[in-house]
Short mmCIF file of C-alpha atoms and ligand atoms in Angstrom, two decimals:
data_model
loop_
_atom_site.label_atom_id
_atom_site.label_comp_id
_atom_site.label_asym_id
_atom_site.label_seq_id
_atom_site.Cartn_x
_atom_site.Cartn_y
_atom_site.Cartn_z
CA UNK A 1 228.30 256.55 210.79
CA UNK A 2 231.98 258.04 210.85
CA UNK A 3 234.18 257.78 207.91
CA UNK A 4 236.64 254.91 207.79
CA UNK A 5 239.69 255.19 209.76
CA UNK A 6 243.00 255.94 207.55
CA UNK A 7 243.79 252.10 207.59
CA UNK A 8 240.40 250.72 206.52
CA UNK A 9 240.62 252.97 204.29
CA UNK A 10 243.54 252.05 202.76
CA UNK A 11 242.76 248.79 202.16
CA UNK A 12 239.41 249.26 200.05
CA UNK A 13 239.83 248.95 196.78
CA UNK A 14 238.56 251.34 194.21
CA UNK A 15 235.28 250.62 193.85
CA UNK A 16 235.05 250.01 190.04
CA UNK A 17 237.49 247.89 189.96
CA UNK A 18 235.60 244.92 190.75
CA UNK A 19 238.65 244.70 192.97
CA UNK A 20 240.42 242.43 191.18
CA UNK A 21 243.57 242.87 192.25
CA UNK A 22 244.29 245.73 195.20
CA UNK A 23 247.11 246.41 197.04
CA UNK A 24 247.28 246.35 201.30
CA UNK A 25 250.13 244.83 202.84
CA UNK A 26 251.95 244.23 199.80
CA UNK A 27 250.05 242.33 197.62
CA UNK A 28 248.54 240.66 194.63
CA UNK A 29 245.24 238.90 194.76
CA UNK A 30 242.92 237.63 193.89
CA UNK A 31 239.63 238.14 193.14
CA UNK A 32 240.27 237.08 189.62
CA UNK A 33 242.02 234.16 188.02
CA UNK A 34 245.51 235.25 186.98
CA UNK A 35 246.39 233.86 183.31
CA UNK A 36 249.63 233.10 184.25
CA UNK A 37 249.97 230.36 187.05
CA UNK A 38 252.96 231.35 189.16
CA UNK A 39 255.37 228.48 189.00
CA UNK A 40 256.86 229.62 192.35
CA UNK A 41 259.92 227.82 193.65
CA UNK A 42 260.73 228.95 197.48
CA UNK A 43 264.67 229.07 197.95
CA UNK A 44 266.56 226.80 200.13
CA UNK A 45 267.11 228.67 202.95
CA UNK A 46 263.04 230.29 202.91
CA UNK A 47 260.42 229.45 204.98
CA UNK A 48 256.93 229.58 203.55
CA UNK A 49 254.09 230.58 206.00
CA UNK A 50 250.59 230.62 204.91
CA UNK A 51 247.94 233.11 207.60
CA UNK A 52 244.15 231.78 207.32
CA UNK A 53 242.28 234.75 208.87
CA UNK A 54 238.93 234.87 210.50
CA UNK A 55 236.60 235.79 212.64
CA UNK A 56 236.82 232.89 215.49
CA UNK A 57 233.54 232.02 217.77
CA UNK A 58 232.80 231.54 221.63
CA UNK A 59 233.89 227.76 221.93
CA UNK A 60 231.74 226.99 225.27
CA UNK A 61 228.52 229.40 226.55
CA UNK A 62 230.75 231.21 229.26
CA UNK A 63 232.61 232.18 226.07
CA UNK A 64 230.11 234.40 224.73
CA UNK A 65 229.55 237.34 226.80
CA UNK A 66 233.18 237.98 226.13
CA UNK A 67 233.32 236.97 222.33
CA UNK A 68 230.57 239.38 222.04
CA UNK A 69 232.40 241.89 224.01
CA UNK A 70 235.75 241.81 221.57
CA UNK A 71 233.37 241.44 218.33
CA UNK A 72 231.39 245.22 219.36
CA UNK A 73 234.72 246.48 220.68
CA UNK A 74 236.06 246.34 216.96
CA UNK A 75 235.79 249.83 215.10
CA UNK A 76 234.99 248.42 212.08
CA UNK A 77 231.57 246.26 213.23
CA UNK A 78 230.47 249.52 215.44
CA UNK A 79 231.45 252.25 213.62
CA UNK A 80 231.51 255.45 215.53
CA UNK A 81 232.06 258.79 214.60
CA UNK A 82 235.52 260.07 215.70
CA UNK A 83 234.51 261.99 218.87
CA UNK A 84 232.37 259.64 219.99
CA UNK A 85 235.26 257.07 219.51
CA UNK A 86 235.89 256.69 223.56
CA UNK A 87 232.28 255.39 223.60
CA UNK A 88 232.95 252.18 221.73
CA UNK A 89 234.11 249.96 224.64
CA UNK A 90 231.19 250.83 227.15
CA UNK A 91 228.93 250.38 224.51
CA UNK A 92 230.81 247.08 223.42
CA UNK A 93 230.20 246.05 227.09
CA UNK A 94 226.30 247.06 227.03
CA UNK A 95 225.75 245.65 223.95
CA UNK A 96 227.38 242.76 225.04
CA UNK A 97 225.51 241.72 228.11
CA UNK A 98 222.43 243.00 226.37
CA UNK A 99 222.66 240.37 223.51
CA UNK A 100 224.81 237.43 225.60
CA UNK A 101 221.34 235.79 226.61
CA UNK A 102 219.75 235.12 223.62
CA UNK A 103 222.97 234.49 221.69
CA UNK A 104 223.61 232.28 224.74
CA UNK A 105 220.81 230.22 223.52
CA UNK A 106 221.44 229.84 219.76
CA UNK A 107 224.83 228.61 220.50
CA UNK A 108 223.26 226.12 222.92
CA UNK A 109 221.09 225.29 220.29
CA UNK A 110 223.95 224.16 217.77
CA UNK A 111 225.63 221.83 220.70
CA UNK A 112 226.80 224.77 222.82
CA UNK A 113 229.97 226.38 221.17
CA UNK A 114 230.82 227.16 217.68
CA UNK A 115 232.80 224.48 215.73
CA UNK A 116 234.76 227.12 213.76
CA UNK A 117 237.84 226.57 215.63
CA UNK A 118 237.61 223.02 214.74
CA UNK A 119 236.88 223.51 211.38
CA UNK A 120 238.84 226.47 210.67
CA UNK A 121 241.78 223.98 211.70
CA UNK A 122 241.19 221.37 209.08
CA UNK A 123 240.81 223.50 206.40
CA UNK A 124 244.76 224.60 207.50
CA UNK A 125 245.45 221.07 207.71
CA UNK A 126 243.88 219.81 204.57
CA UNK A 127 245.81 223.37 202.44
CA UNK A 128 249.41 222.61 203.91
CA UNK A 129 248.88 218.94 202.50
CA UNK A 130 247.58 220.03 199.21
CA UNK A 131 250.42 222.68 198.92
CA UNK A 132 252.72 219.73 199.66
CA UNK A 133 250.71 218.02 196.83
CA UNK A 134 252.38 221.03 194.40
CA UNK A 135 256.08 220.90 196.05
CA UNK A 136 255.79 223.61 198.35
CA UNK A 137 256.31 222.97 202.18
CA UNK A 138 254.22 225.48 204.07
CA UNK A 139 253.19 225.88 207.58
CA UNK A 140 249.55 227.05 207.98
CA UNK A 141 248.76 228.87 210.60
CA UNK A 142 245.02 230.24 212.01
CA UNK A 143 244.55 233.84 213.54
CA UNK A 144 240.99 234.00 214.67
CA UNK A 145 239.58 238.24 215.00
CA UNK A 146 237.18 237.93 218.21
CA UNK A 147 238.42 234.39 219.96
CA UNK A 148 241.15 231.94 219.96
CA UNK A 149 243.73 231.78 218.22
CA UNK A 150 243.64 235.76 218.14
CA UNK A 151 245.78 236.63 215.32
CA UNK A 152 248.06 237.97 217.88
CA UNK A 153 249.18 234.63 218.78
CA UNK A 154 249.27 233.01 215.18
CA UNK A 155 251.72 236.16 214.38
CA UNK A 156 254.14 235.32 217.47
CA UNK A 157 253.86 231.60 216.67
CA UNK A 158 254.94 233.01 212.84
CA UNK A 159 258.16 234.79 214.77
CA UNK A 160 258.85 231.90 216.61
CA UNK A 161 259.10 229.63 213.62
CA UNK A 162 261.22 232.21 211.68
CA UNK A 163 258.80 232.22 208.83
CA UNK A 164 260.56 234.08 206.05
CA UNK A 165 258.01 235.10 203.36
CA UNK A 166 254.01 235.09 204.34
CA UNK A 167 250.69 234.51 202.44
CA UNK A 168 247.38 236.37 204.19
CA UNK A 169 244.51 234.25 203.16
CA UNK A 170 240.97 235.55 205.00
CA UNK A 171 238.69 233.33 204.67
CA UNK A 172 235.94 235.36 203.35
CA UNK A 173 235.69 235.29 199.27
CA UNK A 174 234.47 238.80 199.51
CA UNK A 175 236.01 241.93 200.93
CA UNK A 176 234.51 244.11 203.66
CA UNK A 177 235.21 246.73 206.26
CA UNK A 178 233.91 244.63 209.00
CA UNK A 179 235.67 241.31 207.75
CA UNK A 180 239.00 240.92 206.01
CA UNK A 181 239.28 244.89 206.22
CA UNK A 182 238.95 244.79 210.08
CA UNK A 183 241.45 241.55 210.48
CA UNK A 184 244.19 242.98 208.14
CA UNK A 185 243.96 246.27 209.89
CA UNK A 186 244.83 244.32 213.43
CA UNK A 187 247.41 242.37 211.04
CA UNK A 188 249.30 245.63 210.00
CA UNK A 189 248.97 246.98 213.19
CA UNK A 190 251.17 244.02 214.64
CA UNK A 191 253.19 244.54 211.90
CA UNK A 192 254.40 247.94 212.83
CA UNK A 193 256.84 248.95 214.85
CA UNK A 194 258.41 244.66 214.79
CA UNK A 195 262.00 244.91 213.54
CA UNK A 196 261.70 241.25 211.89
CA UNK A 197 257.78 241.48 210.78
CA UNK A 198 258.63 245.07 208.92
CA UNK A 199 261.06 243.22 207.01
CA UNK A 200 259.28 239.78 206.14
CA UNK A 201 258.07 239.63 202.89
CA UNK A 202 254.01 239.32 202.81
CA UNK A 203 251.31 238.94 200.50
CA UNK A 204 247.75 239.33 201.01
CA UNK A 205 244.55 238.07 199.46
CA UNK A 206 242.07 240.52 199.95
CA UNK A 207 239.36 238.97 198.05
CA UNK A 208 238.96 235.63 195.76
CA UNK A 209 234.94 235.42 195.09
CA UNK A 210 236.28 235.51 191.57
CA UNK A 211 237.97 232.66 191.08
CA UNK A 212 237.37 230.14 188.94
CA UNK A 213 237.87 226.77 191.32
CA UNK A 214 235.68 228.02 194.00
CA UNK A 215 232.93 229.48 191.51
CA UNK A 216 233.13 225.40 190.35
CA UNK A 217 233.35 224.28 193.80
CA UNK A 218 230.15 226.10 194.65
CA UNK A 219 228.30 225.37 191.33
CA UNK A 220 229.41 221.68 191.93
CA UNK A 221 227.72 221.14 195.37
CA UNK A 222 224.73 223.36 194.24
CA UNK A 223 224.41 220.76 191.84
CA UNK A 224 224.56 217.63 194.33
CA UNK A 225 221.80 219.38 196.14
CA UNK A 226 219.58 220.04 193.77
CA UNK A 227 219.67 216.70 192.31
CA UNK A 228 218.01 215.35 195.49
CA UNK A 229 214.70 217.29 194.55
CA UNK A 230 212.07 214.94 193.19
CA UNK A 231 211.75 218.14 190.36
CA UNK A 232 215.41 219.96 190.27
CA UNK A 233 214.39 222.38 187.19
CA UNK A 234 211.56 223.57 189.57
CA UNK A 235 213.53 224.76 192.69
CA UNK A 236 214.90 228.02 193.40
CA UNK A 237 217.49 229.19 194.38
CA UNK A 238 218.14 231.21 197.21
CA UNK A 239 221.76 232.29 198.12
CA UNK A 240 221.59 233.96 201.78
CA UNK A 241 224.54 236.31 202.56
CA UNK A 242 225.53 237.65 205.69
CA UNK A 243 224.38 241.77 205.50
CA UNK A 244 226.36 244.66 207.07
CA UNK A 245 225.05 247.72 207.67
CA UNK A 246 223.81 250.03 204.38
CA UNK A 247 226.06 252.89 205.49
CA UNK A 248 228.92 250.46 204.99
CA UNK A 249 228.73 250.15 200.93
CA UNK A 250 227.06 253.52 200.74
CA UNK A 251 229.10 255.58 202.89
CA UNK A 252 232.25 254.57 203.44
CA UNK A 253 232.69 252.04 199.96
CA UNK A 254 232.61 248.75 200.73
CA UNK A 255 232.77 246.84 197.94
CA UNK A 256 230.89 243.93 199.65
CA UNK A 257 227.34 244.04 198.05
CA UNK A 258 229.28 244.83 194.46
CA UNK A 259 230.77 241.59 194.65
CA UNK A 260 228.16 239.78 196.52
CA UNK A 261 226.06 240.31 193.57
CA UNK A 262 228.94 239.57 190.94
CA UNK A 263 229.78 236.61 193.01
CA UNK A 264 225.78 235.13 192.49
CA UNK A 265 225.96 235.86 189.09
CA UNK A 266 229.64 234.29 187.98
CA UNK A 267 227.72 231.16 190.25
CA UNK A 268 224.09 231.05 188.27
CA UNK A 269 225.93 231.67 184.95
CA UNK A 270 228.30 228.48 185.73
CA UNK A 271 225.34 226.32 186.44
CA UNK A 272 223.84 227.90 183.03
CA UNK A 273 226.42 226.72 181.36
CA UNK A 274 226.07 223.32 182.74
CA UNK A 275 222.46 222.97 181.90
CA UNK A 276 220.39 224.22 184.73
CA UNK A 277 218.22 226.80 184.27
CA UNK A 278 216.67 227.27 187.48
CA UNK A 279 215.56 230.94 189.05
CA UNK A 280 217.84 232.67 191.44
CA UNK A 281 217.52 235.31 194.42
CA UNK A 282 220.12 236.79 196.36
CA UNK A 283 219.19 237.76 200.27
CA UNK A 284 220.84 239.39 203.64
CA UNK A 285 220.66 237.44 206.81
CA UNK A 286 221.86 238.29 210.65
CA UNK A 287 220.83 241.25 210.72
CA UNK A 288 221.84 243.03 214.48
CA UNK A 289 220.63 246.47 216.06
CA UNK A 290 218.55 248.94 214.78
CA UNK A 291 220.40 250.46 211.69
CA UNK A 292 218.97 249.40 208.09
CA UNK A 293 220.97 246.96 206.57
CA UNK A 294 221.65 245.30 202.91
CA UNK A 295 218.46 244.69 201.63
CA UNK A 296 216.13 242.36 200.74
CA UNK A 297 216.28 240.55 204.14
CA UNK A 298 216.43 237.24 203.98
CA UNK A 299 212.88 236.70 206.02
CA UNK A 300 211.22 238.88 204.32
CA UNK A 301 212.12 236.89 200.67
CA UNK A 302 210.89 233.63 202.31
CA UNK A 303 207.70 234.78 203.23
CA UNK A 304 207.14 236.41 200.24
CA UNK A 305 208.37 233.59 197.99
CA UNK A 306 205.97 231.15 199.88
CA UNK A 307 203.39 233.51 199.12
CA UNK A 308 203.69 233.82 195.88
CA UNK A 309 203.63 229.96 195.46
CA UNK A 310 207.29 228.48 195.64
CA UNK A 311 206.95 224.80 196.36
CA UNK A 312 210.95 224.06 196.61
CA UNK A 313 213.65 226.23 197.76
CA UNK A 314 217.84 225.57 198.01
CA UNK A 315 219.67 228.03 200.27
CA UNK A 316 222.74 228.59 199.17
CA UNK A 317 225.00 230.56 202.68
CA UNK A 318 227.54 232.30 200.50
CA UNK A 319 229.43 234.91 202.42
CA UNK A 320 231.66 231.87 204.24
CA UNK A 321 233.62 228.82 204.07
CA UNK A 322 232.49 226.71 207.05
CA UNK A 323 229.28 225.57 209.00
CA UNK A 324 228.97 228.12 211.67
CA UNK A 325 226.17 229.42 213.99
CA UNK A 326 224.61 231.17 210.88
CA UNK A 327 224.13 228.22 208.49
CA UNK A 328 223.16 225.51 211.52
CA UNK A 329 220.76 227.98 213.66
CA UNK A 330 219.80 231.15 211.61
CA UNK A 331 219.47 228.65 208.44
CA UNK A 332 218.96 225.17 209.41
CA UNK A 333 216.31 225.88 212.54
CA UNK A 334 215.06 229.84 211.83
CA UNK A 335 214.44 230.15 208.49
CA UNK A 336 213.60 226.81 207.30
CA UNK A 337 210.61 227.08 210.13
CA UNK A 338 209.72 230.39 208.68
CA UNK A 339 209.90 229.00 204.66
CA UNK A 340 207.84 225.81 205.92
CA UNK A 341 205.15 228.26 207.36
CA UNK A 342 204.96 230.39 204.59
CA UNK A 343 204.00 228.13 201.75
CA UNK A 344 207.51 226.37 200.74
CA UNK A 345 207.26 222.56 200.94
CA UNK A 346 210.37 221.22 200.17
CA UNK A 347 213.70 222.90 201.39
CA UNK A 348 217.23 221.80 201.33
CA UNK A 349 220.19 223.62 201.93
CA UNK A 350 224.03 223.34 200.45
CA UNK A 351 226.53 222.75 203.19
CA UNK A 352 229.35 225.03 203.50
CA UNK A 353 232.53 224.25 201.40
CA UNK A 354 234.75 223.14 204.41
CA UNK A 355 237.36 220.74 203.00
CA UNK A 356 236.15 220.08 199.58
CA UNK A 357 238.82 219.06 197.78
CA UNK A 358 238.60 221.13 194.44
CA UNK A 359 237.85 224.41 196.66
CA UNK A 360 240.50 223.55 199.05
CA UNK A 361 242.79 222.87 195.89
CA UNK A 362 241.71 226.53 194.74
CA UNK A 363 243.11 228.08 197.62
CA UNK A 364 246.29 226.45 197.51
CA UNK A 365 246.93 227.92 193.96
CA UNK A 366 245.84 231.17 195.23
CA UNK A 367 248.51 231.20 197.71
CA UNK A 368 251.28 229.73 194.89
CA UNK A 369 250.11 232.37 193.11
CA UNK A 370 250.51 235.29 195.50
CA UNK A 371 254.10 234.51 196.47
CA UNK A 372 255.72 236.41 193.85
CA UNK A 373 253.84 239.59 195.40
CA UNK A 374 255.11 239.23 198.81
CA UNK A 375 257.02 242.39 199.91
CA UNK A 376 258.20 243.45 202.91
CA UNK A 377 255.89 245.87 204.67
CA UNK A 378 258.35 248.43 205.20
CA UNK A 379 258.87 248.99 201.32
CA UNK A 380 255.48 249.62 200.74
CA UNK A 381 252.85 252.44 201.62
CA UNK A 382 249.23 251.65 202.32
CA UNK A 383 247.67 252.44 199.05
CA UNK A 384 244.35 251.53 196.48
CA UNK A 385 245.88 251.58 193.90
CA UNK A 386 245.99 248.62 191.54
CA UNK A 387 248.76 246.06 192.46
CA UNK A 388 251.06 244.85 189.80
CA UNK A 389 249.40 241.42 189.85
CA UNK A 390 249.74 240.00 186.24
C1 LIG B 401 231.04 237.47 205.76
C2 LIG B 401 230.74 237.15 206.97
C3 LIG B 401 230.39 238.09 208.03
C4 LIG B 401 230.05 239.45 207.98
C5 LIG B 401 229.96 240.36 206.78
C6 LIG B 401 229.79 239.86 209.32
C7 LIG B 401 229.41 241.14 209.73
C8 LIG B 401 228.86 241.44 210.97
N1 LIG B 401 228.60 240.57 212.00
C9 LIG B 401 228.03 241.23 213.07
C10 LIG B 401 227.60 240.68 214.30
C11 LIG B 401 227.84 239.37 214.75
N2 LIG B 401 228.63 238.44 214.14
C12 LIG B 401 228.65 237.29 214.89
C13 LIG B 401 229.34 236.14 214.60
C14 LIG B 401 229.92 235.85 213.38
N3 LIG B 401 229.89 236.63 212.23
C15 LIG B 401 230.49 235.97 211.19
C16 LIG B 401 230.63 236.40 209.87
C17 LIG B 401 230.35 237.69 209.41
N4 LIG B 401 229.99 238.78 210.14
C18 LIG B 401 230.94 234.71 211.73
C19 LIG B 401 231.65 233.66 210.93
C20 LIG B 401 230.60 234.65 213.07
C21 LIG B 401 230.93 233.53 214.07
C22 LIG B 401 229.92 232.46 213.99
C23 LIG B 401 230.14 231.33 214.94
O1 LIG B 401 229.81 230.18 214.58
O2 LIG B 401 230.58 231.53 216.07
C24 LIG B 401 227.85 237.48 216.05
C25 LIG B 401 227.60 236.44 217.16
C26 LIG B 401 226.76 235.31 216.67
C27 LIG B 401 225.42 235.70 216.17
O3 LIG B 401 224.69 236.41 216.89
O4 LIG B 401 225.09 235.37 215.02
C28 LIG B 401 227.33 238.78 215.98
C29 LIG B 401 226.44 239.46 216.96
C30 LIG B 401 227.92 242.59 212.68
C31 LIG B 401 227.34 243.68 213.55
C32 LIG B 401 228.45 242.71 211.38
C33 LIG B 401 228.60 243.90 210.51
C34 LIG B 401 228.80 245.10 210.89
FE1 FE2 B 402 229.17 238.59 212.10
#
């Protein structure tokens, strides 16, 4: 695997650092709760616009040779070495048509598009009205990576609407390359070279797994689930996170599995401290292609917790915000089969936070709280170091 490109690189934090609060476009954030709440008042004459980033989905099955296509054209989800860079779009195409049949078949499996799109666009909906809810007028808008709306189009739509300072917000609580890394690289590369978008003020949120309302948010609907176990006290738990490739976190620093793992244990030690002592295992899922990835895989933990006599099990998807083709097929149909085969006898599994209130509450002071750290992208360089969040 190559070394990251000069803009990925710039935007991973230094890795013991817990990335708490990194620098990219000009930023604060977040992957800790700042002491201070900003009490951020936006002038008369400003504009507040708030970017939720993410990776998008085919939204019919004609959609997903070509969703494929964009998602292996991306440098930062195939990562080639430099001179073997002018491979990456015939091998996007191979790869694409290779996997579009099968994939073609999980999406028909889960109604026959992803609901991302749909989902993605509440969660905008339901943050501008709880921003209203603190006195601050935003428009939200949704750049999707790999489909519609690409975040090409959110960023014009941003122009058009004369947006004058800007919050980032992926929506992934932790960072990597192939995520938030590879969406605010495409972001800064808009951002270049645009007379009005070098001088808008921007902040972005590179990571927020740390933060107190959506540790709570999680804890609380880990609770609701496992109270509909005839023994609660008896069930693990099994939080299932999307993997990326080894070479990611040991090659080129990705701080993904770093706080993966801090992000499980700031969860379990919440739920400690409201009385539940259950066991806990953390687990990669989706694996693609050949390459070794994170490790344990989540099949593999199944099987051998059904072996080793787990009667209940409560998967916990934790790398993302919304039901998507991962928690309703991979989950829901895959590896429930496989934990009901090996042994398990009683699964559940937590939905994804979508518009929960006190999560969707969370973000909004997450954005509040990065306004005072929007600057304009021409005054800054691309940097790691730390930013001057409080
Ligand atoms: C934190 C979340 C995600 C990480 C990390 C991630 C890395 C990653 N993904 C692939 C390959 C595929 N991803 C696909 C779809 C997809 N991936 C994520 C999230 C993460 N990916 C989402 C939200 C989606 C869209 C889901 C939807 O409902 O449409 C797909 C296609 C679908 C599938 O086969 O599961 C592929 C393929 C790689 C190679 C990678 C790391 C390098
Ligand atoms: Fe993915």
């Amino acid at each position: 695997m190559g070394a990251p490109s000069s803009l990925t690189a710039g935007l991973l934090p230094k890795r013991n650092l817990n990335l708490q609060a990194n620098s990219a476009v000009g930023v604060c954030i977040s992957g800790r709760n700042c002491e201070e709440k900003s009490h951020h008042t936006l002038a008369a004459d400003e504009k507040l616009g708030v970017l939720l980033l993410n990776t998008g989905g085919p939204e019919t099955l004609n959609d997903v040779q070509p969703f494929l296509y964009n998602l292996f054209s991306d440098p930062d989800v195939i990562r080639l070495p430099r001179l073997f860079q002018f491979l990456q779009r015939p091998l996007a195409k191979l790869v694409s048509v290779f996997l579009a049949p099968r994939t073609k078949e999980r999406y028909a499996a889960i109604g026959g598009g992803s609901p991302l799109r749909r989902l993605t666009d509440e969660q905008a909906d339901a943050l501008r009205m709880a921003l209203e809810g603190k006195n601050l007028q935003a428009d939200v808008y949704v750049g999707m990576r790999y489909w519609y709306p690409f975040v090409e189009e959110a960023v014009e739509q941003i122009k058009r609407d004369g947006i004058t300072k800007l919050v980032v917000l992926p929506l992934f609580p932790q960072f990597s390359i192939s995520t938030t890394g590879s969406s605010i690289r495409v972001f800064r590369q808009i951002f270049e070279g645009d007379a009005y978008l070098s001088r808008l003020p921007v902040s972005v949120i590179l990571s927020w797994y740390q933060r107190q309302g959506y540790i709570r948010s999680m804890a609380d609907l880990i609770e609701i689930e496992l109270a509909k176990f005839a023994k609660p006290e008896e069930v693990m738990i099994f939080f299932s996170a999307h993997g990326v490739p080894i070479s990611y976190v040991e090659d080129a620093g990705d701080p993904y599995k770093d706080q993966m793992e801090e992000c499980v244990y700031l969860i379990m030690q919440e739920l400690k401290a409201r009385g539940n002592g259950n066991d806990h295992t953390l687990a990669y899922q989706s694996r693609v292609g050949p390459l070794q990835w994170l490790k344990p895989y989540t099949a593999e933990v199944l099987v051998e917790l059904g072996r080793n006599g787990v009667k209940s099990l409560l998967a916990v998807p934790i790398s993302f915000v919304s039901e998507h083709i991962e928690t309703l097929e991979e989950i829901d149909m895959g590896y429930k089969d496989l934990a009901l085969g090996s042994g398990i006898e009683n699964w559940r599994r937590v939905p994804a936070l979508g518009c929960t209130p006190s999560f969707i509450g969370d973000l909004a002071d997450a954005v509040v709280e990065a306004l005072p750290y929007a600057k304009a992208q021409q005054t800054l360089r691309v940097t790691t170091e730390e930013s001057d969040c409080p």
